[in-house]
Amino acid sequence: MIHFDQEQGIFHLNNNRISYIIGVLTNGHLGHFYFGKKLYGPLKQEMFRTPQNKGLTSNVFDGNPSFSLNNERLEYPIYGTTDFRDPAFDLENAGGSHIYDFKYKLHEIIQGKNKISLPASYADDDEAETLIVYLQDESGLELMLSYTIFTDLDIITRHTLITNEGDESHYIQKLMSASLDLKDSDYQMVQFSGDWIKERHQYTTPLRPGIQSVYSNRGASSSNHHPSLILKRKKTCETKGEAIGMTLMYSGNHLIQCEVDSNNITRIMGGISPHHFKWSLEPKESFQTPEMIMTYTDNGLEYLSHTLHDFVRKHVVAKKWQNVLRPIVLNNWEATYFDFTEEKIVELAREASQLGVEMFVLDDGWFGNRNSDQTGLGDWFVNMEKLPNGIKGLSKRIHDLDMKFGLWIEPEMINKNTKLYDVHPDWLIGDPTRKISHGRNQYVLDFSRKEVIDHIFDQLTKVLDDAHVDYIKWDMNKNITEAYSRGLSKNKQGELFHRYILGVYDLYERLTKRYPNIMIESCASGGGRFDYAMMYYAPQGWTSDNTDGVERLKIQHATSMFFPLVTMASHVSDVPNHQVGRMTSLKMRGDVANFGTFGYELDVTKLNEADKAAIKEQIKTFTSLRDLIHKGDFYRLLSPFDGDGNNTGWQVVSKSGHQSFVTWYQVLSRPNEPVKYFKLRGLDEKSLYRVTGMEEPVSGSLLMHQGIMIEPSFNGVEMKPYALGDFQSRTYFIEKVYD
Ligand code: DGJ
């Protein structure tokens, strides 16, 4: 899959569908030539490089006005040597100079993928091939650019390693995971931005000259800007057109940016945010960037998502969890908040087990003196007043109900009013000479310090060794402010953010190694750290604290651009909804939660008989759909981000093509609405399918091209109770009859 043409100095990475092409330029730097649909036949540098003669410009070679890096498309652009655009890296030597000149030295091609010291995607030797290009500067610094191309998926992954083979120390101020210069700027940028309880809303804007970016400087990948971007052509839609998707496999501060220059070249790059980043690289030391996952398609956003979904399921989520269907959960947070006893928990679990729920998750409030958000974090020992038999006793009682047991933790945080703070007041992040801001009365523990992680790990193992825990919900509810570590020397303060996230990964490594059978769900005030690196350790994430049936349409819809449904935790909660106060039907809430891991987040002991019966039915339905939902292909039929956003349509089709499940949602009921035709996708045109509510089987072509007729909610002639009012949803189960 990887070919090097020595004469032309061209590397061509390709599988059956895509090509990624780079070359060694005359000055020894790497040029970016192509990322797109597969190219065949002989390739020459002049096919890709723009002839240069730009008049007043700065040139690399003496007396040669036709070679300026500013007019080249580059692969890992450098600062200070005739390219005036934003560089992929910025280094400083002991003398304060930022001028370096990394030139091609050698390369190697290996089967499979090289391992790195960060969470990264993985592949067997027959699933991928990797190109490693070594670039060297006369200071002794060496850059290693790694590219992996996958056999069956249209994915290229990239990362960068810098090693100091010289005798002097250097500072890294910026080191992107990947950078590439696309040959035009005729793109729209799709970003996934939002906030707490409105994570990952989709925004589409045309590229313009200059820099546009998404970033996080919060110490977490954040609910504000997801570390991913799509560049698509104006006409690209779900089913056709070109798009490039990028996502950074990293949970800390990030930057992904596009720069359009005066030649209409689009430079897209991404990696750790350079803000407050300064890493000292001593002789013989290396620094590893996170991995950038990139995909290209000319088949629309649906194909892009299918590629990424398969990639996450096969190459990101740990092998152990790849084929494990997610248990149906009852979480007690919105049922009790901090106010519970062992008896109340068992009562909830008993009722839940009768409804068919498979796992009970005990949320916040079981430890220390945690009766409110004022105290407790950091004291990871059981609150015996609430749980007199400990987690051990409670977990046994839950298992006796034939249910699994899950436990909430928030290991990265500390409250001041705790035993931990009494002993280690210097363990929280913050400049002790200044005021340190709290969030929800809590502070961030300094996970750049090993002794802090050791202590938290020891406390947690005491609880986990003793009890029968099947699942952990790992929460994180405060972003880093006043970033200063009392454990780092003054010239290493710029390393804090990255060292913090390395500390988080360290604790994940330790816990997943010691408890290989415990499944972890990541959470950060909902979906505030919902990224590929988290998925590497925690195969699912709490998508959002917002469980309102309407708000979740947008959140889950946009999240599905990069994440398969099996990673998205989705629960039915009570009404009025605790986040927005909206009243929606139990049916709609269930129909939205179906497209995820499924579960409940309400006081099941307070349900009336009708709701209990409805929930039993929902659980039965989801159980019968689970394999399809978790392993099938997801189609976004109608988008809540299009038009007035009133209708959303989702569909899953099994990999075999035999089954499909479809839901149509309507937010508000409108008077005198015309009939709608809901067109499906992913079916076989000629095959016949049995569809819920239709007496006779119909062809895939009819379902896809004519569509399912959606009757208006009120047409002035006939009123059907199921079709009335706001917040409606209709579901269809579809099964192939014969080919
Ligand atoms: C924030 C989470 O997103 C919620 O689900 C819940 O676990 C609370 N924290 C508990 O404090």
Tab-separated table of C-alpha atoms in Angstrom, residues 17 152-155 294-297 301-313 315 532 562 633:
chain	number	residue	atom	x	y	z
A	17	ARG	CA	-10.016	3.839	-2.843
A	152	ASP	CA	-10.193	-1.827	4.414
A	153	LEU	CA	-10.942	1.636	5.714
A	154	ASP	CA	-10.260	4.974	4.048
A	155	ILE	CA	-8.205	6.230	6.941
A	294	MET	CA	-7.917	11.574	8.847
A	295	THR	CA	-10.374	10.289	6.294
A	296	TYR	CA	-11.236	11.258	2.742
A	297	THR	CA	-14.358	10.403	0.801
A	301	LEU	CA	-20.890	12.491	4.988
A	302	GLU	CA	-22.709	9.228	5.528
A	303	TYR	CA	-19.808	7.269	4.038
A	304	LEU	CA	-17.380	9.380	6.065
A	305	SER	CA	-19.240	8.481	9.269
A	306	HIS	CA	-19.542	4.806	8.378
A	307	THR	CA	-15.783	4.704	7.847
A	308	LEU	CA	-15.116	6.404	11.183
A	309	HIS	CA	-17.667	4.259	13.034
A	310	ASP	CA	-16.047	1.054	11.800
A	311	PHE	CA	-12.656	2.512	12.618
A	312	VAL	CA	-13.656	3.294	16.219
A	313	ARG	CA	-15.251	-0.123	16.679
A	315	HIS	CA	-9.210	0.075	15.838
A	532	TYR	CA	-11.204	9.081	20.624
A	562	PHE	CA	-17.456	10.832	14.308
A	633	ASP	CA	-24.590	1.205	9.947
